[in-house]
Coordinates of C-alpha atoms in Angstrom, one line a residue:
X1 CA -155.0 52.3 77.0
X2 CA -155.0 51.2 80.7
X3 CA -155.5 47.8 79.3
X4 CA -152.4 47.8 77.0
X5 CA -150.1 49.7 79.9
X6 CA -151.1 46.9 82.6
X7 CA -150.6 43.9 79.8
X8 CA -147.1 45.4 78.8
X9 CA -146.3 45.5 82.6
X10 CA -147.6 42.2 83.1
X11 CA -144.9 40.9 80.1
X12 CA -141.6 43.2 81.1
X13 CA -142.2 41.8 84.8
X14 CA -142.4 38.1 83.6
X15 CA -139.1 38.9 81.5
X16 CA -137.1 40.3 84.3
X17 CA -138.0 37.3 86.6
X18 CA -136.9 35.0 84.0
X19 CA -133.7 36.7 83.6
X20 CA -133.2 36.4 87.5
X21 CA -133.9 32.6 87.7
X22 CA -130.5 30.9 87.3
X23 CA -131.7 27.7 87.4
X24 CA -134.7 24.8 86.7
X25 CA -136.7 23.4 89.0
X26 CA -138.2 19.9 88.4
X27 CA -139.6 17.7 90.6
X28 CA -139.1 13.8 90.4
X29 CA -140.2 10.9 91.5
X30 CA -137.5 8.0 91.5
X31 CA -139.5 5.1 92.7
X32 CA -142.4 4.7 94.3
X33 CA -141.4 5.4 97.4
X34 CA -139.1 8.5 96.7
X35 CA -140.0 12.0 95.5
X36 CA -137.8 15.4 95.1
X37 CA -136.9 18.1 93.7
X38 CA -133.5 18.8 90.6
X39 CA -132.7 22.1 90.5
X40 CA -130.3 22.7 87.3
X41 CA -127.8 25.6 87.1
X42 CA -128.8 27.2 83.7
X43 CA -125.5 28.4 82.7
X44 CA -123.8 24.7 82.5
X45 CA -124.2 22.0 80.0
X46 CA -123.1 19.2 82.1
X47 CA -123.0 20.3 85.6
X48 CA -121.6 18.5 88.8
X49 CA -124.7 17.2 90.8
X50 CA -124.5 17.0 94.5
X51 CA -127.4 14.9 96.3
X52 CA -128.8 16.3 99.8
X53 CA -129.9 13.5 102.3
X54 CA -131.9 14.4 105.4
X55 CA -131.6 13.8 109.0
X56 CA -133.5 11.8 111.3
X57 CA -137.1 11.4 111.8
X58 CA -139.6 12.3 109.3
X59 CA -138.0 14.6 107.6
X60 CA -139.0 16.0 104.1
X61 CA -136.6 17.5 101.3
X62 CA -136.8 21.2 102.7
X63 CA -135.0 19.7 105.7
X64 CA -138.0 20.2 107.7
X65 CA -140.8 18.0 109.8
X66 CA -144.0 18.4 110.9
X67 CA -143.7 21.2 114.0
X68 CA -140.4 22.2 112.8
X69 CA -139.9 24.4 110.2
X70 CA -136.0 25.6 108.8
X71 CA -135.9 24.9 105.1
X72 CA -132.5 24.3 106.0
X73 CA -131.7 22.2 103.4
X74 CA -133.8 23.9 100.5
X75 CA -131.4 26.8 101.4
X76 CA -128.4 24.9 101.0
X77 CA -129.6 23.4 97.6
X78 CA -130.8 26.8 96.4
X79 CA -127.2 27.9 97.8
X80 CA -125.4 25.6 95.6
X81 CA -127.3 25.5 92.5
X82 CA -126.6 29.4 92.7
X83 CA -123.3 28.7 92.3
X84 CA -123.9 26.0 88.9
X85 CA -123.7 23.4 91.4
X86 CA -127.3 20.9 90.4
X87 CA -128.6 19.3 93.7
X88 CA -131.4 16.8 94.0
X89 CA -133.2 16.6 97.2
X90 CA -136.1 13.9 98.4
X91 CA -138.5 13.2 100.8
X92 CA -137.5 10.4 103.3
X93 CA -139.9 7.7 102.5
X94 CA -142.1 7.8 105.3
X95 CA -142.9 11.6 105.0
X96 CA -144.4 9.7 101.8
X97 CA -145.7 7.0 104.4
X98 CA -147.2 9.3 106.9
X99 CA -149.1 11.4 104.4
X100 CA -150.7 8.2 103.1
X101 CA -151.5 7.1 106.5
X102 CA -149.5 3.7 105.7
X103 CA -146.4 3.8 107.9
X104 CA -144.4 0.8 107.2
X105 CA -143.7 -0.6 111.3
X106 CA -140.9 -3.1 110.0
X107 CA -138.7 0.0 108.3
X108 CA -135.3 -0.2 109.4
X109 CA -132.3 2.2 109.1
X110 CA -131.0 -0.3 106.3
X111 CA -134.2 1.0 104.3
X112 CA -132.6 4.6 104.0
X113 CA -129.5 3.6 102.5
X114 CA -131.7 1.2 99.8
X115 CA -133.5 4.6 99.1
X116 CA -130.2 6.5 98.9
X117 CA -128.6 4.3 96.4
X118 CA -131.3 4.2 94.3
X119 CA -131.5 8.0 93.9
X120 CA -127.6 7.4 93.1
X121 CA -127.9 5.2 90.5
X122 CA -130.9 6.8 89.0
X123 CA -128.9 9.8 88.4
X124 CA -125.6 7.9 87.0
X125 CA -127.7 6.6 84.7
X126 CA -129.0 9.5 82.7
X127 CA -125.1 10.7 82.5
X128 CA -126.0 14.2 82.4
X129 CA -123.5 15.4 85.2
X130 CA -119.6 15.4 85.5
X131 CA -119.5 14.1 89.1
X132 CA -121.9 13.2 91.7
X133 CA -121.5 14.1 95.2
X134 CA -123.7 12.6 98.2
X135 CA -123.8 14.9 100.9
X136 CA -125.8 13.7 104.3
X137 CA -126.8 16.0 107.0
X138 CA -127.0 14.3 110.4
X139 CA -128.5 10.6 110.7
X140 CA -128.2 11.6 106.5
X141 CA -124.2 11.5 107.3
X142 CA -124.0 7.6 108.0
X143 CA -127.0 6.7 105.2
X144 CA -125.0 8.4 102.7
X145 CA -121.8 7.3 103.1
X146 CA -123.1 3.8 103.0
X147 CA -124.7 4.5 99.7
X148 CA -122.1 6.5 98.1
X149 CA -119.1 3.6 98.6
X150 CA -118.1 2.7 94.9
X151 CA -120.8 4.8 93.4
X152 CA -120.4 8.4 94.1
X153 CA -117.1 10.6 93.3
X154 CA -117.2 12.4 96.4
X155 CA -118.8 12.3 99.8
X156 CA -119.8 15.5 102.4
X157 CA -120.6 14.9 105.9
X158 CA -122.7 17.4 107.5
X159 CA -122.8 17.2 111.4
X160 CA -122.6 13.7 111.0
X161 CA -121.9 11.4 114.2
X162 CA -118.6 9.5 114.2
X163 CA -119.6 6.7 116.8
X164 CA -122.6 4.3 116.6
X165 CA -125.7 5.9 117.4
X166 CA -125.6 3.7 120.6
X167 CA -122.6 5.6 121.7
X168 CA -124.2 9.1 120.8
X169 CA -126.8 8.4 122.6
X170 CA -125.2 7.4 125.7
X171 CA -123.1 10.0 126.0
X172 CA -126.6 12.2 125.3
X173 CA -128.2 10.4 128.5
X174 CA -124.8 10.8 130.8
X175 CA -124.8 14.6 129.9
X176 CA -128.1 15.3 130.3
X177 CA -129.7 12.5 132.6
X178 CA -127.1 10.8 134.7
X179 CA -129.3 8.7 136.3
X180 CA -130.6 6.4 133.7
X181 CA -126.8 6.3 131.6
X182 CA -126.5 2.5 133.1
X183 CA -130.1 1.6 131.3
X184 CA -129.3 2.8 128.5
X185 CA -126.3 0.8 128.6
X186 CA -128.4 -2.4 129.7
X187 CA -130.9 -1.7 126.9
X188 CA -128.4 -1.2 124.3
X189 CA -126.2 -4.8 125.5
X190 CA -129.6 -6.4 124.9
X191 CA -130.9 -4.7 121.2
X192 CA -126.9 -6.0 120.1
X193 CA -127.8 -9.3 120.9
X194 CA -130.5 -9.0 118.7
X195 CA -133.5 -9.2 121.2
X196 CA -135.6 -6.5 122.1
X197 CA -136.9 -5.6 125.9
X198 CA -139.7 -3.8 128.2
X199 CA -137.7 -3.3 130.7
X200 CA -136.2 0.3 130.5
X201 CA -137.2 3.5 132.3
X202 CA -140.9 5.2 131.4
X203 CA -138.1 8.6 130.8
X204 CA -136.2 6.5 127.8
X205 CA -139.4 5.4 126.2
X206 CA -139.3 7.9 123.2
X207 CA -135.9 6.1 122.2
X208 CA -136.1 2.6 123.6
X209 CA -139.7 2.0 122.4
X210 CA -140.6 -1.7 121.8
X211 CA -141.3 -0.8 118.2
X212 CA -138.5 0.9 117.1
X213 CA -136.3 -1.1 118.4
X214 CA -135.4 -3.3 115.8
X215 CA -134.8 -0.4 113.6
X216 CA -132.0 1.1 116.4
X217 CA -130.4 -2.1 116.4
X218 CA -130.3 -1.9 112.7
X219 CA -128.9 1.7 113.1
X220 CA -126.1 0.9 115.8
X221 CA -124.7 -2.1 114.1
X222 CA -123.0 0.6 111.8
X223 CA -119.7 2.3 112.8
X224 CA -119.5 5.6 110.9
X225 CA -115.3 5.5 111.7
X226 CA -114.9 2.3 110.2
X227 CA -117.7 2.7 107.1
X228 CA -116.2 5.9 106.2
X229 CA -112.8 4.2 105.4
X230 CA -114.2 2.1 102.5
X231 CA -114.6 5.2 100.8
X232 CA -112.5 5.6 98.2
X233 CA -112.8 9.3 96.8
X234 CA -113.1 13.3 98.1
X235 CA -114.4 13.4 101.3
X236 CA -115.4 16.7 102.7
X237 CA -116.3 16.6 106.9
X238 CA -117.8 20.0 108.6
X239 CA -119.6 20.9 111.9
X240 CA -120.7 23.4 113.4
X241 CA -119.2 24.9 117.3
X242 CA -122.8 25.6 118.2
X243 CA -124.0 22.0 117.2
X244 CA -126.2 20.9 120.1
X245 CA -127.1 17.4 119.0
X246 CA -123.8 16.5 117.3
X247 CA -120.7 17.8 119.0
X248 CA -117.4 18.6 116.7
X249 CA -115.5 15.8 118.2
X250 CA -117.7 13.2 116.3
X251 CA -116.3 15.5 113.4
X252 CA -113.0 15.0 114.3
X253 CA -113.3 11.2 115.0
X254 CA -114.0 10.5 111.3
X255 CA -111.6 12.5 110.0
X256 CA -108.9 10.7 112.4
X257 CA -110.4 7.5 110.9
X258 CA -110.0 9.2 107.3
X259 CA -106.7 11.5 107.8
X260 CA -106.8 12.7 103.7
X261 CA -110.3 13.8 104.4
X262 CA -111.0 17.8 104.4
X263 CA -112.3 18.7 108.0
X264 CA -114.2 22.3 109.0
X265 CA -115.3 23.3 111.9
X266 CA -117.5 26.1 111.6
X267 CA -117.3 28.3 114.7
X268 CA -121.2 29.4 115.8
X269 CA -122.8 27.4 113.0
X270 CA -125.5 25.2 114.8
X271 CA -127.1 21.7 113.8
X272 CA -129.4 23.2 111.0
X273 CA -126.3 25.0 110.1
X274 CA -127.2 28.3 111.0
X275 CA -124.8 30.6 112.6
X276 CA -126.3 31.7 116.2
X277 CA -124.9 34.5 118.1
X278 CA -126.5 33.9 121.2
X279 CA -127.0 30.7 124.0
X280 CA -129.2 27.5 123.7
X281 CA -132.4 29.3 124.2
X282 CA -131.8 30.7 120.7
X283 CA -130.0 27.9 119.0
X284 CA -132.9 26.0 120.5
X285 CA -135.6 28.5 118.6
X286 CA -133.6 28.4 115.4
X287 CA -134.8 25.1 114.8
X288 CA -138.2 26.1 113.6
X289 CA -136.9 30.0 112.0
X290 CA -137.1 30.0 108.5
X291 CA -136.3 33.4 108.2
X292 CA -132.2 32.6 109.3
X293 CA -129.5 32.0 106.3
X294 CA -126.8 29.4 105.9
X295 CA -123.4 29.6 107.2
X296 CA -121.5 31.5 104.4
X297 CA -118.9 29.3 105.1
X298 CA -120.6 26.2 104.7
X299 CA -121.6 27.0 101.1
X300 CA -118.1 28.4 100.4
X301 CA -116.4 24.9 101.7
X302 CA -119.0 22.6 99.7
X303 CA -118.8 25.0 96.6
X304 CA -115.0 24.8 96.6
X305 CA -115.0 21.3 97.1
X306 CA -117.2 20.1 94.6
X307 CA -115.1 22.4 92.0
X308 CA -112.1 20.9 92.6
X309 CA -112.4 17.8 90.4

């Protein structure tokens, strides 16, 4: 009797859990190179699909990296698919690289957007949804809205810069170390005419090292301002007030360069786009708190934006 009571509980809680999952989870592999995870909305046929693209460094589809744990952008695709938006989400390739132990050292910036545009057009191609959106968090920002011109049918910038990452970073240096702002100058004069140096201050290393160089220069020869006005469709701009890598004003500077574009700044939403309360010690902290939610704003702005069409 035992027996049958614990099998019958056994069955009613597997029933109630499927009732509660909304959606499907599947994971994919687009190339060789790029793996994620589709979660489908279960109560639409032919859904809109919006594709997440992560920030710098090595990055996996969770929106976290190796000492730094968020699951910022799992929660924002969970977020959305809750709301019968699909969302695909992938591992930068060299998360792929790393846990290989293969690192490619001649990747360049120009590698992202390749990988971006194939996730695009692997997804046009099955022509299950009704519009695809490429959203890009950060460094994501710049890669997707490279990838999305004359493929996607509406781009979302999240925190994304609005200068050349040269720029960003000098203003970075001057802000928080003064003293070096005129090498990093020197050093990015030199990377622009397409040469690379070892003269630059032990304190710059971690940006200005020899081997990433050519992969910076690839970066910085891309103006977000002036990419982002070959777009030609929806484009939906937000930040955060708390942001403490990308300020609003770079916000603000691609939607001056795009005036029809929808801008929102998010007051206390931070870089992972959480909303902190407190000073840097505990934006700082958030960074690796998986226990935090999402802005409710920043899911109400995507959701309302991707329903639109």
């Amino acid at each position: 009797m035992k027996l049958k009571l614990s099998i019958l509980f056994i069955a009613i809680s597997t029933l109630l859990f499927a009732q509660d999952k909304t959606y499907a989870s599947q994971e994919l592999s687009i190339n060789k190179l790029i793996d994620g995870t589709l979660l489908t909305p279960n109560a639409v046929t032919k859904p809109n699909l919006v594709i997440i693209i992560a920030g710098s460094g090595p990055t996996d589809r969770d929106g976290n990296q190796n000492f730094l744990k968020s699951n910022n952008l799992k929660k924002l695709a969970q977020g959305l698919t809750a709301k019968n938006i699909a969302t695909f989400r992938y591992d930068k390739r060299i998360v792929k690289q790393i846990r290989r132990g293969n690192v490619d050292p001649n990747m360049l910036f120009d590698d992202f957007v390749t990988d971006a545009v194939s996730v695009i057009d692997y997804f046009k191609k099955t022509q299950q949804y009704n519009a695809i959106y490429v959203a890009g968090h950060s460094q994501g920002s710049l890669v997707g809205l490279l990838a999305a011109k004359d493929k996607a049918d509406g781009f979302i910038s999240l925190a994304g810069a609005g200068q050349s990452i040269d720029n960003v970073i000098i203003e970075q240096v001057t802000k928080t170390a003064p003293m070096f702002t005129e090498d990093a100058k020197r050093v990015f004069a030199i990377l622009k005419e397409g040469k690379t140096t070892t003269d630059y201050p032990q304190a710059l290393a971690s940006m200005f090292n020899k081997d990433v160089q050519p992969f910076i220069a690839n970066w910085m020869s891309y103006d977000p301002k002036e990419e982002i006005k070959k777009l030609d469709m929806p484009i939906l701009i937000i930040n955060g007030t708390k942001d403490l890598q990308v300020s609003e004003n770079e916000a603000k500077l691609l939607h001056e360069a795009v005036p029809k574009s929808t801008l929102m700044i998010i007051e206390k939403m931070n870089h992972i786009l959480v909303p902190i309360e407190g000073g840097n010690l505990e934006n700082s902290k958030s960074y690796n708190e998986t226990f935090r939610t999402l802005s409710p704003e920043l899911l109400e702005a995507i959701v309302s934006f991707v329903e639109k069409r």
